[in-house]
């Protein structure tokens, strides 16, 4: 009988330990840093498929979007942040201890319609007029400064767990071939510089004028011709303007980067991306 009581006590202690560990991890993820694994190439070459980074959630303060979503399709779990933290004022477009984002920040935010996490670069602030003319970003009627950044090259083939293949400016190439894109360095009015990639001339390189509403922001991917972002309205399955309350945090530093199909395949980790700052 004593052995059974001891065994039951051990099980209870194990459950308690797991509960407190999950609670502490949940609080840490909600208040301080959220892990994020890059699933697509929309932010190349700033972020590569397989980059694992932490998102600083203290930068912009807190809203209902700060709560994690729990999605495990294999067992039918789909708990959205609004289900957990909708009480924090979803729809108010406000934040607790709110900080102001800056042009050029690389931001993780909740898609205004689907609720899925996206990561893009902040280009337009509230009140800005944004237009893309022949692939050149214009802010409030002034073209963003651009300089030649050389050529970005990568191997053509499946990338990441989803096996996406990159688009290439140098035309179709076979598996293992060199996939090239032009690299352009953009500098925003506040002095923030970063590289963007060009693949081809397409519709998203020629837009009308977007006037960013108050309390909203305009985002673009650095891999300009391979990004669904604020250039595409939400009605057309794009991102559109993103409300302030949907910001999750700023991406500051890559912890490590996997070139394989899994982040746990340590033999595929890229040696030049450990603790690399996000610029």
mmCIF file of C-alpha atoms in Angstrom, residues 76-277:
data_model
loop_
_atom_site.group_PDB
_atom_site.id
_atom_site.type_symbol
_atom_site.label_atom_id
_atom_site.label_comp_id
_atom_site.label_asym_id
_atom_site.label_seq_id
_atom_site.Cartn_x
_atom_site.Cartn_y
_atom_site.Cartn_z
ATOM 1 C CA UNK A 76 -7.471 19.018 -34.285
ATOM 2 C CA UNK A 77 -6.263 21.693 -31.855
ATOM 3 C CA UNK A 78 -6.859 25.252 -33.095
ATOM 4 C CA UNK A 79 -6.940 27.778 -30.262
ATOM 5 C CA UNK A 80 -6.542 31.331 -31.512
ATOM 6 C CA UNK A 81 -5.060 34.237 -29.552
ATOM 7 C CA UNK A 82 -8.428 35.998 -29.637
ATOM 8 C CA UNK A 83 -9.990 32.968 -27.897
ATOM 9 C CA UNK A 84 -7.456 33.240 -25.076
ATOM 10 C CA UNK A 85 -7.045 37.003 -24.800
ATOM 11 C CA UNK A 86 -9.950 38.630 -26.620
ATOM 12 C CA UNK A 87 -10.838 40.161 -23.259
ATOM 13 C CA UNK A 88 -7.805 42.458 -23.625
ATOM 14 C CA UNK A 89 -9.797 44.653 -25.988
ATOM 15 C CA UNK A 90 -9.705 43.091 -29.448
ATOM 16 C CA UNK A 91 -10.930 45.744 -31.868
ATOM 17 C CA UNK A 92 -9.838 48.663 -29.695
ATOM 18 C CA UNK A 93 -6.586 49.018 -31.711
ATOM 19 C CA UNK A 94 -4.756 49.939 -28.540
ATOM 20 C CA UNK A 95 -1.894 48.443 -26.544
ATOM 21 C CA UNK A 96 -0.742 48.280 -22.918
ATOM 22 C CA UNK A 97 2.686 49.926 -22.470
ATOM 23 C CA UNK A 98 2.617 50.533 -26.214
ATOM 24 C CA UNK A 99 5.794 51.449 -28.064
ATOM 25 C CA UNK A 100 5.919 53.074 -31.490
ATOM 26 C CA UNK A 101 7.335 50.974 -34.351
ATOM 27 C CA UNK A 102 9.865 52.606 -36.668
ATOM 28 C CA UNK A 103 10.301 52.494 -40.427
ATOM 29 C CA UNK A 104 12.489 49.582 -41.393
ATOM 30 C CA UNK A 105 11.643 47.395 -38.393
ATOM 31 C CA UNK A 106 11.222 43.713 -39.238
ATOM 32 C CA UNK A 107 7.950 42.898 -37.498
ATOM 33 C CA UNK A 108 5.949 39.780 -36.714
ATOM 34 C CA UNK A 109 2.217 40.511 -36.772
ATOM 35 C CA UNK A 110 -1.094 38.699 -36.899
ATOM 36 C CA UNK A 111 -2.749 38.665 -40.301
ATOM 37 C CA UNK A 112 -5.848 40.889 -39.924
ATOM 38 C CA UNK A 113 -8.158 38.217 -41.401
ATOM 39 C CA UNK A 114 -6.656 34.743 -40.919
ATOM 40 C CA UNK A 115 -4.889 35.380 -37.604
ATOM 41 C CA UNK A 116 -1.745 33.588 -38.785
ATOM 42 C CA UNK A 117 1.641 35.084 -37.943
ATOM 43 C CA UNK A 118 3.426 36.985 -40.739
ATOM 44 C CA UNK A 119 6.861 38.602 -40.786
ATOM 45 C CA UNK A 120 7.563 41.625 -43.023
ATOM 46 C CA UNK A 121 9.381 44.944 -43.041
ATOM 47 C CA UNK A 122 7.573 48.120 -41.941
ATOM 48 C CA UNK A 123 7.585 50.613 -44.822
ATOM 49 C CA UNK A 124 4.631 52.953 -44.251
ATOM 50 C CA UNK A 125 3.517 54.684 -41.043
ATOM 51 C CA UNK A 126 0.039 56.087 -40.292
ATOM 52 C CA UNK A 127 -0.753 58.947 -42.672
ATOM 53 C CA UNK A 128 1.939 58.009 -45.209
ATOM 54 C CA UNK A 129 1.241 57.787 -48.920
ATOM 55 C CA UNK A 130 2.993 54.739 -50.391
ATOM 56 C CA UNK A 131 3.315 53.945 -54.078
ATOM 57 C CA UNK A 132 5.497 51.546 -56.077
ATOM 58 C CA UNK A 133 6.517 52.866 -59.502
ATOM 59 C CA UNK A 134 8.516 50.561 -61.767
ATOM 60 C CA UNK A 135 9.608 48.609 -58.708
ATOM 61 C CA UNK A 136 10.743 51.707 -56.782
ATOM 62 C CA UNK A 137 9.054 52.558 -53.461
ATOM 63 C CA UNK A 138 7.863 56.158 -53.169
ATOM 64 C CA UNK A 139 7.029 57.562 -49.732
ATOM 65 C CA UNK A 140 4.937 60.717 -49.700
ATOM 66 C CA UNK A 141 5.885 61.397 -53.307
ATOM 67 C CA UNK A 142 9.644 60.885 -52.861
ATOM 68 C CA UNK A 143 11.512 57.856 -54.217
ATOM 69 C CA UNK A 144 13.376 55.788 -51.612
ATOM 70 C CA UNK A 145 17.154 55.888 -52.125
ATOM 71 C CA UNK A 146 18.480 52.804 -53.947
ATOM 72 C CA UNK A 147 21.945 51.461 -54.809
ATOM 73 C CA UNK A 148 23.199 48.368 -56.559
ATOM 74 C CA UNK A 149 23.882 45.571 -54.089
ATOM 75 C CA UNK A 150 25.272 42.990 -56.489
ATOM 76 C CA UNK A 151 23.698 39.575 -57.039
ATOM 77 C CA UNK A 152 22.127 37.145 -54.577
ATOM 78 C CA UNK A 153 22.814 33.518 -55.499
ATOM 79 C CA UNK A 154 21.373 30.316 -54.084
ATOM 80 C CA UNK A 155 21.110 26.696 -55.167
ATOM 81 C CA UNK A 156 17.932 25.816 -57.038
ATOM 82 C CA UNK A 157 16.030 23.014 -55.328
ATOM 83 C CA UNK A 158 13.457 22.264 -52.615
ATOM 84 C CA UNK A 159 13.872 24.422 -49.506
ATOM 85 C CA UNK A 160 12.572 23.933 -45.981
ATOM 86 C CA UNK A 161 9.930 21.490 -44.722
ATOM 87 C CA UNK A 162 7.439 22.537 -47.420
ATOM 88 C CA UNK A 163 9.907 21.986 -50.250
ATOM 89 C CA UNK A 164 9.361 25.398 -51.885
ATOM 90 C CA UNK A 165 11.601 26.099 -54.891
ATOM 91 C CA UNK A 166 12.927 29.644 -55.380
ATOM 92 C CA UNK A 167 12.062 31.844 -58.336
ATOM 93 C CA UNK A 168 15.070 32.983 -60.346
ATOM 94 C CA UNK A 169 15.779 36.143 -62.306
ATOM 95 C CA UNK A 170 18.179 34.250 -64.601
ATOM 96 C CA UNK A 171 15.386 32.079 -65.977
ATOM 97 C CA UNK A 172 14.614 28.402 -65.394
ATOM 98 C CA UNK A 173 17.541 26.458 -63.973
ATOM 99 C CA UNK A 174 17.775 22.762 -63.175
ATOM 100 C CA UNK A 175 18.145 21.174 -59.753
ATOM 101 C CA UNK A 176 21.478 22.127 -58.243
ATOM 102 C CA UNK A 177 21.871 25.076 -60.625
ATOM 103 C CA UNK A 178 22.624 28.650 -59.583
ATOM 104 C CA UNK A 179 19.460 30.696 -59.000
ATOM 105 C CA UNK A 180 20.299 34.413 -59.184
ATOM 106 C CA UNK A 181 18.436 37.584 -58.248
ATOM 107 C CA UNK A 182 19.464 41.243 -58.409
ATOM 108 C CA UNK A 183 20.129 42.756 -54.992
ATOM 109 C CA UNK A 184 19.234 46.411 -54.365
ATOM 110 C CA UNK A 185 20.070 48.319 -51.171
ATOM 111 C CA UNK A 186 17.206 50.575 -50.070
ATOM 112 C CA UNK A 187 17.565 53.383 -47.531
ATOM 113 C CA UNK A 188 14.456 54.771 -45.869
ATOM 114 C CA UNK A 189 14.070 58.447 -44.860
ATOM 115 C CA UNK A 190 15.108 57.637 -41.261
ATOM 116 C CA UNK A 191 18.422 56.156 -42.484
ATOM 117 C CA UNK A 192 17.588 52.458 -42.120
ATOM 118 C CA UNK A 193 19.197 50.448 -44.954
ATOM 119 C CA UNK A 194 18.548 46.843 -46.005
ATOM 120 C CA UNK A 195 18.764 44.691 -49.117
ATOM 121 C CA UNK A 196 15.851 43.774 -51.371
ATOM 122 C CA UNK A 197 15.726 41.257 -54.227
ATOM 123 C CA UNK A 198 14.282 41.533 -57.731
ATOM 124 C CA UNK A 199 13.106 38.608 -59.855
ATOM 125 C CA UNK A 200 11.045 40.082 -62.679
ATOM 126 C CA UNK A 201 8.760 42.942 -63.705
ATOM 127 C CA UNK A 202 5.256 42.186 -62.446
ATOM 128 C CA UNK A 203 1.995 43.843 -61.429
ATOM 129 C CA UNK A 204 3.086 44.468 -57.823
ATOM 130 C CA UNK A 205 5.928 46.678 -59.165
ATOM 131 C CA UNK A 206 3.313 49.175 -60.425
ATOM 132 C CA UNK A 207 0.660 50.272 -57.942
ATOM 133 C CA UNK A 208 -1.645 53.121 -57.175
ATOM 134 C CA UNK A 209 -1.199 55.311 -54.090
ATOM 135 C CA UNK A 210 -1.901 53.669 -50.724
ATOM 136 C CA UNK A 211 -2.815 56.106 -47.942
ATOM 137 C CA UNK A 212 -2.094 54.406 -44.628
ATOM 138 C CA UNK A 213 -4.980 54.958 -42.167
ATOM 139 C CA UNK A 214 -4.406 56.186 -38.635
ATOM 140 C CA UNK A 215 -3.515 53.356 -36.290
ATOM 141 C CA UNK A 216 -2.363 51.115 -39.168
ATOM 142 C CA UNK A 217 0.887 50.198 -40.915
ATOM 143 C CA UNK A 218 2.076 49.208 -44.389
ATOM 144 C CA UNK A 219 4.390 46.191 -44.721
ATOM 145 C CA UNK A 220 6.431 44.728 -47.570
ATOM 146 C CA UNK A 221 8.657 41.672 -47.940
ATOM 147 C CA UNK A 222 12.313 42.199 -48.889
ATOM 148 C CA UNK A 223 12.020 39.563 -51.625
ATOM 149 C CA UNK A 224 9.706 41.958 -53.412
ATOM 150 C CA UNK A 225 8.423 39.762 -56.242
ATOM 151 C CA UNK A 226 7.815 36.794 -53.956
ATOM 152 C CA UNK A 227 5.873 38.398 -51.108
ATOM 153 C CA UNK A 228 2.189 38.663 -50.250
ATOM 154 C CA UNK A 229 2.052 41.877 -48.239
ATOM 155 C CA UNK A 230 0.255 45.227 -47.852
ATOM 156 C CA UNK A 231 0.338 45.797 -51.622
ATOM 157 C CA UNK A 232 -2.400 43.169 -51.890
ATOM 158 C CA UNK A 233 -5.709 44.090 -50.185
ATOM 159 C CA UNK A 234 -7.290 41.712 -47.709
ATOM 160 C CA UNK A 235 -10.249 41.194 -50.050
ATOM 161 C CA UNK A 236 -7.818 39.675 -52.565
ATOM 162 C CA UNK A 237 -6.326 37.371 -49.889
ATOM 163 C CA UNK A 238 -3.476 39.753 -49.144
ATOM 164 C CA UNK A 239 -2.356 41.537 -45.987
ATOM 165 C CA UNK A 240 -3.609 45.065 -46.594
ATOM 166 C CA UNK A 241 -3.140 47.630 -43.822
ATOM 167 C CA UNK A 242 -2.231 46.088 -40.449
ATOM 168 C CA UNK A 243 -3.809 47.518 -37.241
ATOM 169 C CA UNK A 244 -1.545 48.561 -34.361
ATOM 170 C CA UNK A 245 -3.116 45.933 -32.084
ATOM 171 C CA UNK A 246 -2.043 43.146 -34.473
ATOM 172 C CA UNK A 247 1.682 43.759 -33.974
ATOM 173 C CA UNK A 248 3.363 40.962 -32.016
ATOM 174 C CA UNK A 249 6.965 42.112 -31.787
ATOM 175 C CA UNK A 250 10.214 43.027 -33.506
ATOM 176 C CA UNK A 251 12.628 40.461 -34.914
ATOM 177 C CA UNK A 252 16.044 41.387 -33.546
ATOM 178 C CA UNK A 253 18.379 38.394 -33.827
ATOM 179 C CA UNK A 254 18.624 35.015 -35.558
ATOM 180 C CA UNK A 255 19.630 32.301 -33.087
ATOM 181 C CA UNK A 256 20.518 29.655 -35.671
ATOM 182 C CA UNK A 257 19.499 28.640 -39.182
ATOM 183 C CA UNK A 258 18.757 25.237 -40.697
ATOM 184 C CA UNK A 259 19.214 24.630 -44.419
ATOM 185 C CA UNK A 260 17.450 21.250 -44.113
ATOM 186 C CA UNK A 261 13.846 20.159 -43.747
ATOM 187 C CA UNK A 262 13.855 20.364 -39.942
ATOM 188 C CA UNK A 263 15.262 22.821 -37.411
ATOM 189 C CA UNK A 264 16.501 19.807 -35.436
ATOM 190 C CA UNK A 265 18.751 18.614 -38.281
ATOM 191 C CA UNK A 266 21.787 20.272 -36.686
ATOM 192 C CA UNK A 267 24.147 18.975 -39.379
ATOM 193 C CA UNK A 268 22.382 21.313 -41.839
ATOM 194 C CA UNK A 269 22.738 24.447 -39.684
ATOM 195 C CA UNK A 270 24.326 27.391 -41.496
ATOM 196 C CA UNK A 271 27.580 28.304 -39.761
ATOM 197 C CA UNK A 272 27.424 31.995 -40.724
ATOM 198 C CA UNK A 273 24.034 32.766 -39.171
ATOM 199 C CA UNK A 274 24.475 32.008 -35.460
ATOM 200 C CA UNK A 275 23.292 35.019 -33.387
ATOM 201 C CA UNK A 276 23.145 37.174 -36.517
ATOM 202 C CA UNK A 277 21.402 40.521 -36.055
#
